[in-house]
């Protein structure tokens, strides 16, 4: 067995959320990819949950597509409501839960988005790609 | 047949801050034991999510249930049905003769509103409250399937109408589609009246061998429990669909019946979209066509196959651990002609489905499907 990813900089044991990294002027999602079956992951794991293979560091995005989206109107998470969430399928990458900065209505399913970074609270944000924003 | 239900009981449901957790257990178990003819109990499985340490023994010893194995089970919203499932398995395999299954939750001791997302979970930590998880399924359905916001509201209208006939429900009246849609937005597109209310309560069932003689015995034809499979970028279905479909397929195969044979269903309508996704996964409608059941009235009382005649979680409320056994009690009453104003004439075969979530990465912590026959 390979070395499990438990103390990697991109996996704080007490904060299970994904992280972003800056690479060549882009913001990417820092995750893992299975060295055996290529399954991409945004969340920490002991081994590949599908095939048991070893995981290697990988970076995904910045572009992806909204699979579904909602705006939460509840003040229960320590996040000021309303806040917008989306499941985003990153191109050739994992599906992950993203915040959509500034959105007050759900973002249309199928909208192309770009990873923009991690906020002060530690949540990863996306925003609609420029081509999706009405002129 | 793998086991029998000899008796059921429940507390009232709804916010009951003034009662102790043991009060709910006493009401539910007291009724279930009396219904079963006060048998000797050989073991107890109690399902609860937020119950205090020792919650089962604290309530049960004062009912005279001492000196027997007592186990407490946590399986999210399916905790009560999981307790029932384990009780059935224990009887089926001859480990015990008479098992008491109990579900309990006093939500008002824990929360003033929605359940606070779990911080150790990847998506819970990022603010994915349970209404938001279901809202994500609703968002997807509205975009890719023949489902409208009025269809979603129709689920709440139907189940509140049913709940108004259930004296144990915490029902909040019988809203119209417009009133459901005009209630406060919780997580787009789910409004307040599309979310199950915070509720306290308990429910219980006495389980015995399959061939036991008892005038009101209901037979367990199948009980299946699964945890969810991986839910990721390869998943085209809404969260929960696949685990419910897989669990139901096992249950139908074990029972030797299919969806067309059913007379009544209680399923997990924690949020309106949940009933649409679940009725599809149970095979009551084709994938993506669950809203048709609402539009045609097929699943309301008087329809072809009533779903959630008790009022469901939307009207009864959702005391997490109690819910599954409240569903078991409703189907048992339906099959024995004791469901009062919501009785389905001649109901002989019923199905219960409960589904619990909160762990990201899989499409459910647990799903239990039970098939009961009179």
Tab-separated table of C-alpha atoms in Angstrom:
chain	number	residue	atom	x	y	z
A	1	UNK	CA	0.000	0.000	0.000
A	2	UNK	CA	1.135	3.509	-0.723
A	3	UNK	CA	1.347	6.342	1.730
A	4	UNK	CA	-2.153	7.438	2.617
A	5	UNK	CA	-2.974	11.087	2.158
A	6	UNK	CA	-3.623	12.138	5.725
A	7	UNK	CA	-1.262	15.030	6.348
A	8	UNK	CA	-1.043	16.474	2.871
A	9	UNK	CA	-1.279	20.258	2.665
A	10	UNK	CA	-4.423	19.833	0.620
A	11	UNK	CA	-6.155	17.693	3.218
A	12	UNK	CA	-6.551	19.225	6.680
A	13	UNK	CA	-8.034	16.455	8.833
A	14	UNK	CA	-10.188	18.982	10.675
A	15	UNK	CA	-11.477	20.716	7.568
A	16	UNK	CA	-12.727	18.228	5.000
A	17	UNK	CA	-13.506	20.783	2.292
A	18	UNK	CA	-11.579	20.888	-1.011
A	19	UNK	CA	-8.843	23.468	-1.532
A	20	UNK	CA	-7.801	25.633	-4.448
A	21	UNK	CA	-4.287	26.346	-5.689
A	22	UNK	CA	-2.896	28.973	-8.072
A	23	UNK	CA	-1.090	27.584	-11.146
A	24	UNK	CA	0.128	29.674	-14.071
A	25	UNK	CA	-2.384	32.428	-13.471
A	26	UNK	CA	-5.295	30.042	-13.024
A	27	UNK	CA	-7.151	28.879	-9.930
A	28	UNK	CA	-7.477	25.110	-9.829
A	29	UNK	CA	-9.149	22.653	-7.488
A	30	UNK	CA	-6.532	20.638	-5.594
A	31	UNK	CA	-7.612	17.013	-5.348
A	32	UNK	CA	-6.515	13.505	-6.212
A	33	UNK	CA	-6.719	11.032	-9.058
A	34	UNK	CA	-6.572	7.270	-8.779
A	35	UNK	CA	-3.335	5.924	-10.275
A	36	UNK	CA	-5.164	2.754	-11.276
A	37	UNK	CA	-8.627	3.682	-12.607
A	38	UNK	CA	-8.151	7.479	-13.018
A	39	UNK	CA	-11.150	8.322	-10.803
A	40	UNK	CA	-10.894	12.029	-9.902
A	41	UNK	CA	-11.670	13.136	-6.349
A	42	UNK	CA	-12.133	16.460	-4.618
A	43	UNK	CA	-12.451	15.018	-1.097
A	44	UNK	CA	-9.846	13.193	0.981
A	45	UNK	CA	-9.842	9.400	0.903
A	46	UNK	CA	-7.746	6.512	2.171
A	47	UNK	CA	-7.660	4.777	-1.207
A	48	UNK	CA	-9.700	5.055	-4.375
A	49	UNK	CA	-13.235	4.287	-3.147
A	50	UNK	CA	-14.071	2.627	-6.441
A	51	UNK	CA	-11.134	0.304	-7.199
A	52	UNK	CA	-8.887	0.508	-4.130
A	53	UNK	CA	-6.017	1.975	-6.121
A	54	UNK	CA	-3.521	4.489	-4.817
A	55	UNK	CA	-4.341	8.168	-5.096
A	56	UNK	CA	-1.960	10.769	-6.464
A	57	UNK	CA	-2.196	14.539	-6.181
A	58	UNK	CA	-4.015	16.134	-9.085
A	59	UNK	CA	-5.400	19.514	-10.008
A	60	UNK	CA	-8.677	20.113	-11.790
A	61	UNK	CA	-10.463	22.912	-13.602
A	62	UNK	CA	-10.731	25.784	-13.664
A	63	UNK	CA	-13.689	25.229	-15.991
A	64	UNK	CA	-16.746	23.148	-15.271
A	65	UNK	CA	-20.499	22.822	-15.719
A	66	UNK	CA	-23.297	23.290	-13.183
A	67	UNK	CA	-25.075	19.953	-12.526
A	68	UNK	CA	-27.595	21.489	-10.135
A	69	UNK	CA	-27.903	24.632	-8.066
A	70	UNK	CA	-29.814	26.191	-5.175
A	71	UNK	CA	-29.890	29.293	-3.002
A	72	UNK	CA	-30.068	28.571	0.719
A	73	UNK	CA	-32.159	30.948	2.826
A	74	UNK	CA	-31.236	29.477	6.212
A	75	UNK	CA	-28.953	30.981	8.857
A	76	UNK	CA	-27.749	27.706	10.310
A	77	UNK	CA	-24.279	27.045	8.913
A	78	UNK	CA	-22.422	30.117	10.107
A	79	UNK	CA	-22.773	31.427	6.560
A	80	UNK	CA	-24.759	34.609	5.988
A	81	UNK	CA	-27.953	33.732	4.082
A	82	UNK	CA	-28.865	33.782	1.329
A	83	UNK	CA	-25.975	31.906	-0.250
A	84	UNK	CA	-25.837	30.061	-3.557
A	85	UNK	CA	-24.506	26.526	-3.995
A	86	UNK	CA	-23.927	24.359	-7.025
A	87	UNK	CA	-22.747	20.879	-7.783
A	88	UNK	CA	-20.126	21.525	-10.449
A	89	UNK	CA	-18.700	18.853	-12.751
A	90	UNK	CA	-15.177	20.059	-13.502
A	91	UNK	CA	-13.965	19.275	-17.010
A	92	UNK	CA	-12.206	15.899	-16.810
A	93	UNK	CA	-12.508	16.220	-13.034
A	94	UNK	CA	-14.729	15.472	-10.067
A	95	UNK	CA	-18.162	16.778	-9.133
A	96	UNK	CA	-17.840	19.046	-6.103
A	97	UNK	CA	-19.952	21.418	-4.039
A	98	UNK	CA	-19.139	25.044	-4.833
A	99	UNK	CA	-20.364	28.382	-3.607
A	100	UNK	CA	-21.362	30.900	-6.268
A	101	UNK	CA	-20.191	34.320	-5.200
A	102	UNK	CA	-22.829	37.001	-5.355
A	103	UNK	CA	-25.614	34.890	-6.827
A	104	UNK	CA	-29.059	35.556	-5.381
A	105	UNK	CA	-30.909	33.117	-7.659
A	106	UNK	CA	-30.017	29.551	-8.595
A	107	UNK	CA	-27.668	29.303	-11.554
A	108	UNK	CA	-29.187	27.514	-14.546
A	109	UNK	CA	-28.277	23.834	-14.869
A	110	UNK	CA	-25.676	23.506	-17.612
A	111	UNK	CA	-24.085	26.916	-16.991
A	112	UNK	CA	-20.346	26.984	-17.629
A	113	UNK	CA	-18.453	28.192	-14.567
A	114	UNK	CA	-14.857	28.890	-13.522
A	115	UNK	CA	-13.212	28.162	-10.177
A	116	UNK	CA	-12.258	31.499	-8.621
A	117	UNK	CA	-10.772	30.625	-5.235
A	118	UNK	CA	-11.371	29.892	-1.575
A	119	UNK	CA	-13.065	32.463	0.661
A	120	UNK	CA	-12.111	33.505	4.202
A	121	UNK	CA	-14.361	30.815	5.640
A	122	UNK	CA	-12.691	28.118	3.549
A	123	UNK	CA	-15.392	27.508	0.943
A	124	UNK	CA	-14.459	27.112	-2.722
A	125	UNK	CA	-16.165	29.520	-5.097
A	126	UNK	CA	-17.022	29.457	-8.776
A	127	UNK	CA	-18.519	32.144	-11.010
A	128	UNK	CA	-20.264	31.910	-14.358
A	129	UNK	CA	-17.762	31.968	-17.207
A	130	UNK	CA	-17.601	35.290	-19.102
A	131	UNK	CA	-19.397	33.729	-22.068
A	132	UNK	CA	-22.385	32.970	-19.776
A	133	UNK	CA	-22.798	36.511	-18.477
A	134	UNK	CA	-25.220	38.657	-20.497
A	135	UNK	CA	-23.542	41.716	-22.006
B	1	UNK	CA	-42.686	-14.778	5.035
B	2	UNK	CA	-39.735	-13.970	7.261
B	3	UNK	CA	-41.429	-12.573	10.374
B	4	UNK	CA	-44.686	-11.139	11.704
B	5	UNK	CA	-45.752	-7.869	13.240
B	6	UNK	CA	-47.841	-8.592	16.341
B	7	UNK	CA	-48.526	-5.050	17.412
B	8	UNK	CA	-47.698	-1.423	16.717
B	9	UNK	CA	-47.995	1.869	18.539
B	10	UNK	CA	-46.974	5.502	18.283
B	11	UNK	CA	-46.986	8.683	20.262
B	12	UNK	CA	-48.552	11.820	18.850
B	13	UNK	CA	-46.251	13.724	16.511
B	14	UNK	CA	-45.349	17.389	16.456
B	15	UNK	CA	-43.468	19.783	18.698
B	16	UNK	CA	-43.908	18.529	22.272
B	17	UNK	CA	-41.179	20.342	24.156
B	18	UNK	CA	-42.805	19.672	27.551
B	19	UNK	CA	-42.461	15.881	27.305
B	20	UNK	CA	-39.388	13.837	28.312
B	21	UNK	CA	-37.941	11.458	25.682
B	22	UNK	CA	-39.147	8.552	27.840
B	23	UNK	CA	-42.733	9.842	27.597
B	24	UNK	CA	-42.753	9.241	23.848
B	25	UNK	CA	-41.329	5.719	24.266
B	26	UNK	CA	-43.862	4.887	26.976
B	27	UNK	CA	-46.754	5.958	24.730
B	28	UNK	CA	-45.509	4.107	21.649
B	29	UNK	CA	-44.273	0.932	23.354
B	30	UNK	CA	-47.235	0.811	25.727
B	31	UNK	CA	-49.630	0.821	22.790
B	32	UNK	CA	-47.563	-1.694	20.786
B	33	UNK	CA	-47.284	-4.156	23.695
B	34	UNK	CA	-51.005	-3.955	24.429
B	35	UNK	CA	-51.744	-4.432	20.712
B	36	UNK	CA	-49.554	-7.545	20.709
B	37	UNK	CA	-51.181	-8.971	23.832
B	38	UNK	CA	-48.358	-8.124	26.257
B	39	UNK	CA	-45.827	-10.774	25.162
B	40	UNK	CA	-42.484	-11.442	26.803
B	41	UNK	CA	-39.854	-9.349	24.966
B	42	UNK	CA	-36.533	-11.105	24.278
B	43	UNK	CA	-34.563	-8.176	22.824
B	44	UNK	CA	-34.964	-4.532	21.818
B	45	UNK	CA	-33.541	-2.529	18.916
B	46	UNK	CA	-34.075	1.227	19.247
B	47	UNK	CA	-33.337	3.665	16.432
B	48	UNK	CA	-32.430	7.271	17.175
B	49	UNK	CA	-30.073	9.851	15.682
B	50	UNK	CA	-29.669	12.448	18.409
B	51	UNK	CA	-30.851	10.487	21.456
B	52	UNK	CA	-28.813	10.873	24.630
B	53	UNK	CA	-26.523	8.020	25.731
B	54	UNK	CA	-28.707	5.402	27.404
B	55	UNK	CA	-31.912	6.808	25.966
B	56	UNK	CA	-33.292	3.312	25.291
B	57	UNK	CA	-32.596	1.728	28.689
B	58	UNK	CA	-33.670	4.925	30.497
B	59	UNK	CA	-37.123	4.656	28.970
B	60	UNK	CA	-37.473	0.873	28.803
B	61	UNK	CA	-36.583	-0.215	32.344
B	62	UNK	CA	-39.545	1.740	33.657
B	63	UNK	CA	-41.764	-0.234	31.282
B	64	UNK	CA	-40.489	-3.412	32.930
B	65	UNK	CA	-38.139	-4.280	30.068
B	66	UNK	CA	-34.932	-5.242	31.867
B	67	UNK	CA	-32.345	-7.998	31.709
B	68	UNK	CA	-32.610	-8.475	27.935
B	69	UNK	CA	-30.291	-7.286	25.149
B	70	UNK	CA	-31.011	-3.662	24.184
B	71	UNK	CA	-29.199	-2.071	21.261
B	72	UNK	CA	-29.392	1.525	20.018
B	73	UNK	CA	-28.962	2.083	16.276
B	74	UNK	CA	-28.081	5.270	14.402
B	75	UNK	CA	-28.740	5.271	10.658
B	76	UNK	CA	-29.782	8.864	9.921
B	77	UNK	CA	-33.428	9.228	8.886
B	78	UNK	CA	-33.668	5.443	8.440
B	79	UNK	CA	-32.702	4.700	12.065
B	80	UNK	CA	-36.165	3.462	13.041
B	81	UNK	CA	-36.561	1.287	9.973
B	82	UNK	CA	-33.031	-0.021	10.552
B	83	UNK	CA	-34.039	-1.042	14.081
B	84	UNK	CA	-37.069	-2.798	12.590
B	85	UNK	CA	-34.904	-4.471	9.940
B	86	UNK	CA	-32.479	-5.800	12.544
B	87	UNK	CA	-35.379	-7.026	14.679
B	88	UNK	CA	-36.866	-8.886	11.721
B	89	UNK	CA	-33.486	-10.438	10.868
B	90	UNK	CA	-32.988	-11.547	14.478
B	91	UNK	CA	-36.377	-13.298	14.509
B	92	UNK	CA	-35.955	-14.696	11.002
B	93	UNK	CA	-32.661	-16.338	11.943
B	94	UNK	CA	-33.952	-17.653	15.245
B	95	UNK	CA	-31.839	-15.507	17.509
B	96	UNK	CA	-34.869	-14.214	19.416
B	97	UNK	CA	-38.568	-15.116	19.491
B	98	UNK	CA	-40.111	-11.708	20.253
B	99	UNK	CA	-38.298	-8.469	19.450
B	100	UNK	CA	-39.395	-4.930	20.187
B	101	UNK	CA	-38.341	-2.336	17.602
B	102	UNK	CA	-38.581	1.287	18.703
B	103	UNK	CA	-37.874	4.601	16.993
B	104	UNK	CA	-37.482	7.815	18.949
B	105	UNK	CA	-36.498	11.432	18.463
B	106	UNK	CA	-37.078	14.533	20.515
B	107	UNK	CA	-35.992	17.058	17.916
B	108	UNK	CA	-36.999	20.115	19.951
B	109	UNK	CA	-34.250	19.339	22.485
B	110	UNK	CA	-31.672	19.606	19.695
B	111	UNK	CA	-32.826	22.159	17.156
B	112	UNK	CA	-34.999	25.223	16.853
B	113	UNK	CA	-35.148	24.914	13.076
B	114	UNK	CA	-33.460	22.752	10.451
B	115	UNK	CA	-30.796	20.233	11.383
B	116	UNK	CA	-27.409	21.935	11.525
B	117	UNK	CA	-25.115	20.492	8.803
B	118	UNK	CA	-22.404	18.147	10.037
B	119	UNK	CA	-19.040	19.923	10.164
B	120	UNK	CA	-16.952	16.768	9.780
B	121	UNK	CA	-18.589	16.141	6.400
B	122	UNK	CA	-17.052	17.564	3.234
B	123	UNK	CA	-20.278	19.113	2.005
B	124	UNK	CA	-21.918	19.652	5.387
B	125	UNK	CA	-18.953	21.792	6.360
B	126	UNK	CA	-19.463	23.818	3.191
B	127	UNK	CA	-23.075	24.625	4.122
B	128	UNK	CA	-25.075	21.869	2.413
B	129	UNK	CA	-28.007	21.694	4.823
B	130	UNK	CA	-30.429	18.809	4.203
B	131	UNK	CA	-33.041	21.066	2.532
B	132	UNK	CA	-30.257	22.182	0.192
B	133	UNK	CA	-29.325	18.591	-0.616
B	134	UNK	CA	-32.911	17.891	-1.688
B	135	UNK	CA	-33.094	21.271	-3.428
B	136	UNK	CA	-30.166	20.135	-5.567
B	137	UNK	CA	-32.234	17.125	-6.674
B	138	UNK	CA	-35.203	19.405	-7.338
B	139	UNK	CA	-33.040	21.774	-9.361
B	140	UNK	CA	-31.855	18.904	-11.525
B	141	UNK	CA	-35.361	17.482	-11.973
B	142	UNK	CA	-36.858	20.836	-12.958
B	143	UNK	CA	-34.124	21.220	-15.565
B	144	UNK	CA	-34.035	17.777	-17.156
B	145	UNK	CA	-37.362	16.057	-16.431
B	146	UNK	CA	-41.047	16.828	-16.933
B	147	UNK	CA	-41.490	18.343	-13.471
B	148	UNK	CA	-42.705	21.831	-12.556
B	149	UNK	CA	-42.704	23.773	-9.310
B	150	UNK	CA	-46.475	23.254	-9.204
B	151	UNK	CA	-45.915	19.476	-9.356
B	152	UNK	CA	-43.577	19.732	-6.383
B	153	UNK	CA	-46.166	21.754	-4.475
B	154	UNK	CA	-48.764	19.137	-5.421
B	155	UNK	CA	-46.927	16.573	-3.321
B	156	UNK	CA	-47.259	18.803	-0.257
B	157	UNK	CA	-50.946	19.495	-1.001
B	158	UNK	CA	-51.677	15.764	-1.275
B	159	UNK	CA	-49.804	14.749	1.867
B	160	UNK	CA	-51.184	17.579	3.990
B	161	UNK	CA	-54.682	16.577	2.863
B	162	UNK	CA	-53.923	13.031	3.998
B	163	UNK	CA	-52.416	14.211	7.283
B	164	UNK	CA	-55.536	16.197	8.080
B	165	UNK	CA	-57.269	12.795	8.415
B	166	UNK	CA	-54.613	11.524	10.835
B	167	UNK	CA	-55.237	12.541	14.447
B	168	UNK	CA	-51.588	11.801	15.371
B	169	UNK	CA	-50.156	14.062	12.669
B	170	UNK	CA	-48.576	17.390	13.471
B	171	UNK	CA	-50.453	18.667	10.409
B	172	UNK	CA	-50.467	22.334	9.580
B	173	UNK	CA	-53.744	22.427	7.732
B	174	UNK	CA	-54.512	21.756	4.067
B	175	UNK	CA	-52.681	24.319	1.947
B	176	UNK	CA	-53.340	24.881	-1.752
B	177	UNK	CA	-50.672	24.727	-4.455
B	178	UNK	CA	-50.441	28.517	-4.443
B	179	UNK	CA	-50.141	28.647	-0.672
B	180	UNK	CA	-47.347	26.062	-0.773
B	181	UNK	CA	-45.487	28.051	-3.434
B	182	UNK	CA	-46.033	31.343	-1.608
B	183	UNK	CA	-44.665	30.059	1.709
B	184	UNK	CA	-41.176	31.215	2.685
B	185	UNK	CA	-38.322	30.093	0.442
B	186	UNK	CA	-35.999	27.677	2.256
B	187	UNK	CA	-33.695	26.381	-0.488
B	188	UNK	CA	-34.675	27.158	-4.076
B	189	UNK	CA	-37.047	25.797	-5.331
B	190	UNK	CA	-38.216	24.271	-2.018
B	191	UNK	CA	-40.506	26.486	0.063
B	192	UNK	CA	-41.303	26.011	3.748
B	193	UNK	CA	-44.433	23.910	3.151
B	194	UNK	CA	-42.356	21.564	0.968
B	195	UNK	CA	-40.125	20.699	3.947
B	196	UNK	CA	-41.028	18.287	6.740
B	197	UNK	CA	-41.630	20.144	10.008
B	198	UNK	CA	-39.545	19.767	13.154
B	199	UNK	CA	-41.344	17.123	15.197
B	200	UNK	CA	-40.993	14.984	18.317
B	201	UNK	CA	-42.286	11.457	18.725
B	202	UNK	CA	-41.774	7.724	18.984
B	203	UNK	CA	-43.155	4.607	17.334
B	204	UNK	CA	-42.797	0.895	18.014
B	205	UNK	CA	-43.526	-2.559	16.675
B	206	UNK	CA	-43.505	-6.022	18.257
B	207	UNK	CA	-41.961	-8.585	15.896
B	208	UNK	CA	-42.527	-12.345	16.128
B	209	UNK	CA	-41.994	-15.497	14.054
B	210	UNK	CA	-43.552	-15.722	10.580
B	211	UNK	CA	-46.066	-18.429	11.488
B	212	UNK	CA	-47.212	-17.050	14.828
B	213	UNK	CA	-50.943	-17.056	15.386
B	214	UNK	CA	-52.347	-13.676	16.288
B	215	UNK	CA	-55.625	-12.199	15.093
B	216	UNK	CA	-54.095	-8.946	13.827
B	217	UNK	CA	-50.733	-10.311	12.688
B	218	UNK	CA	-49.220	-8.716	9.607
B	219	UNK	CA	-46.606	-10.759	7.753
B	220	UNK	CA	-43.207	-9.395	6.746
B	221	UNK	CA	-42.515	-10.602	3.207
B	222	UNK	CA	-39.251	-8.721	2.818
B	223	UNK	CA	-36.973	-6.315	4.648
B	224	UNK	CA	-33.852	-5.030	2.920
B	225	UNK	CA	-31.292	-2.459	4.043
B	226	UNK	CA	-28.455	-0.931	2.044
B	227	UNK	CA	-26.036	1.939	2.371
B	228	UNK	CA	-25.562	4.129	-0.667
B	229	UNK	CA	-23.131	3.643	-3.506
B	230	UNK	CA	-20.660	6.247	-4.719
B	231	UNK	CA	-22.402	9.383	-5.974
B	232	UNK	CA	-20.063	11.460	-8.128
B	233	UNK	CA	-19.526	13.007	-11.563
B	234	UNK	CA	-20.564	9.719	-13.191
B	235	UNK	CA	-24.003	9.849	-11.533
B	236	UNK	CA	-26.738	11.012	-13.854
B	237	UNK	CA	-29.485	10.325	-11.314
B	238	UNK	CA	-30.517	12.571	-8.478
B	239	UNK	CA	-28.993	11.847	-5.101
B	240	UNK	CA	-30.721	8.834	-3.517
B	241	UNK	CA	-32.351	7.432	-6.648
B	242	UNK	CA	-29.970	4.546	-7.191
B	243	UNK	CA	-29.802	3.270	-3.610
B	244	UNK	CA	-33.594	3.334	-3.336
B	245	UNK	CA	-33.964	1.547	-6.697
B	246	UNK	CA	-31.410	-1.112	-5.702
B	247	UNK	CA	-32.924	-1.673	-2.261
B	248	UNK	CA	-36.432	-1.867	-3.703
B	249	UNK	CA	-35.338	-4.342	-6.387
B	250	UNK	CA	-33.949	-6.633	-3.675
B	251	UNK	CA	-37.128	-6.274	-1.625
B	252	UNK	CA	-39.423	-7.016	-4.574
B	253	UNK	CA	-37.348	-10.080	-5.469
B	254	UNK	CA	-37.391	-11.379	-1.893
B	255	UNK	CA	-41.133	-10.769	-1.528
B	256	UNK	CA	-41.932	-12.176	-4.960
B	257	UNK	CA	-44.064	-9.145	-5.808
B	258	UNK	CA	-43.764	-6.076	-8.003
B	259	UNK	CA	-44.894	-2.461	-7.822
B	260	UNK	CA	-48.170	-3.290	-9.595
B	261	UNK	CA	-49.156	-5.617	-6.747
B	262	UNK	CA	-49.037	-2.926	-4.059
B	263	UNK	CA	-52.138	-1.438	-2.415
B	264	UNK	CA	-50.447	1.244	-0.291
B	265	UNK	CA	-47.025	2.847	0.149
B	266	UNK	CA	-45.400	4.967	2.863
B	267	UNK	CA	-42.189	6.554	1.563
B	268	UNK	CA	-39.626	9.133	2.533
B	269	UNK	CA	-41.109	12.522	1.600
B	270	UNK	CA	-38.840	14.617	3.816
B	271	UNK	CA	-39.092	17.176	1.020
B	272	UNK	CA	-41.568	17.214	-1.867
B	273	UNK	CA	-38.970	16.262	-4.466
B	274	UNK	CA	-38.151	13.233	-2.323
B	275	UNK	CA	-41.526	11.644	-3.015
B	276	UNK	CA	-41.194	12.198	-6.772
B	277	UNK	CA	-37.686	10.711	-6.928
B	278	UNK	CA	-38.667	7.861	-4.598
B	279	UNK	CA	-41.853	6.829	-6.387
B	280	UNK	CA	-39.761	6.544	-9.555
B	281	UNK	CA	-37.040	4.556	-7.811
B	282	UNK	CA	-39.698	2.230	-6.361
B	283	UNK	CA	-40.967	1.591	-9.890
B	284	UNK	CA	-44.364	3.240	-9.332
B	285	UNK	CA	-43.571	5.544	-12.243
B	286	UNK	CA	-40.946	5.468	-14.958
B	287	UNK	CA	-37.722	7.399	-14.370
B	288	UNK	CA	-38.380	11.098	-14.813
B	289	UNK	CA	-42.169	10.639	-14.836
B	290	UNK	CA	-42.933	10.694	-11.105
B	291	UNK	CA	-44.799	13.979	-11.395
B	292	UNK	CA	-47.473	12.204	-13.449
B	293	UNK	CA	-48.571	10.395	-10.291
B	294	UNK	CA	-49.289	13.766	-8.694
B	295	UNK	CA	-50.995	15.272	-11.769
B	296	UNK	CA	-53.321	12.298	-12.253
B	297	UNK	CA	-54.121	11.835	-8.573
B	298	UNK	CA	-52.967	8.215	-8.735
B	299	UNK	CA	-51.181	8.434	-5.385
B	300	UNK	CA	-53.769	10.296	-3.333
B	301	UNK	CA	-56.346	8.573	-1.143
B	302	UNK	CA	-58.975	7.230	-3.513
B	303	UNK	CA	-56.411	6.933	-6.303
B	304	UNK	CA	-54.943	3.821	-7.887
B	305	UNK	CA	-52.090	3.477	-5.345
B	306	UNK	CA	-52.185	5.853	-2.370
B	307	UNK	CA	-48.733	7.036	-1.263
B	308	UNK	CA	-48.238	8.418	2.237
B	309	UNK	CA	-51.854	8.098	3.460
B	310	UNK	CA	-50.603	8.987	6.964
B	311	UNK	CA	-49.635	12.427	5.697
B	312	UNK	CA	-46.035	11.356	5.347
B	313	UNK	CA	-43.106	13.212	6.793
B	314	UNK	CA	-44.443	16.449	5.278
B	315	UNK	CA	-47.540	16.407	7.477
B	316	UNK	CA	-46.795	13.958	10.296
B	317	UNK	CA	-43.440	15.609	10.875
B	318	UNK	CA	-40.071	13.901	10.913
B	319	UNK	CA	-38.801	12.862	14.336
B	320	UNK	CA	-35.836	11.178	12.657
B	321	UNK	CA	-35.531	7.909	14.530
B	322	UNK	CA	-39.301	7.541	14.929
B	323	UNK	CA	-40.183	8.010	11.276
B	324	UNK	CA	-39.527	4.502	9.968
B	325	UNK	CA	-41.583	2.826	12.662
B	326	UNK	CA	-44.343	5.403	12.237
B	327	UNK	CA	-44.441	4.281	8.591
B	328	UNK	CA	-44.527	0.627	9.693
B	329	UNK	CA	-47.402	1.438	12.080
B	330	UNK	CA	-49.400	3.204	9.360
B	331	UNK	CA	-49.083	0.306	6.910
B	332	UNK	CA	-49.931	-2.185	9.668
B	333	UNK	CA	-53.080	-0.213	10.506
B	334	UNK	CA	-53.981	0.006	6.804
B	335	UNK	CA	-53.581	-3.746	6.316
B	336	UNK	CA	-55.640	-4.554	9.408
B	337	UNK	CA	-58.454	-2.120	8.669
B	338	UNK	CA	-57.622	0.229	11.529
B	339	UNK	CA	-56.612	3.398	9.658
B	340	UNK	CA	-59.769	5.346	10.447
B	341	UNK	CA	-60.802	8.073	7.999
B	342	UNK	CA	-57.820	7.372	5.766
B	343	UNK	CA	-58.460	3.617	5.452
B	344	UNK	CA	-57.807	2.156	2.001
B	345	UNK	CA	-60.510	-0.443	1.418
B	346	UNK	CA	-59.213	-3.968	1.142
B	347	UNK	CA	-55.525	-3.083	1.368
B	348	UNK	CA	-53.542	-6.326	1.595
B	349	UNK	CA	-50.010	-5.551	0.406
B	350	UNK	CA	-48.038	-2.496	1.520
B	351	UNK	CA	-44.512	-1.133	1.116
B	352	UNK	CA	-42.433	1.065	3.411
B	353	UNK	CA	-39.350	2.964	2.243
B	354	UNK	CA	-37.096	5.095	4.428
B	355	UNK	CA	-33.970	6.889	3.333
B	356	UNK	CA	-31.320	8.684	5.354
B	357	UNK	CA	-28.554	10.989	4.252
B	358	UNK	CA	-25.896	13.385	5.378
B	359	UNK	CA	-22.702	11.703	4.179
B	360	UNK	CA	-21.364	13.276	1.009
B	361	UNK	CA	-19.795	11.048	-1.635
B	362	UNK	CA	-22.508	8.386	-1.462
B	363	UNK	CA	-26.165	8.580	-2.386
B	364	UNK	CA	-27.493	7.768	1.070
B	365	UNK	CA	-26.372	6.632	4.517
B	366	UNK	CA	-29.072	3.994	4.571
B	367	UNK	CA	-32.176	2.929	2.712
B	368	UNK	CA	-34.630	0.360	4.067
B	369	UNK	CA	-37.504	-1.131	2.077
B	370	UNK	CA	-40.047	-3.376	3.797
B	371	UNK	CA	-42.927	-5.297	2.207
B	372	UNK	CA	-45.840	-6.209	4.491
B	373	UNK	CA	-48.846	-8.400	3.776
B	374	UNK	CA	-52.027	-9.149	5.631
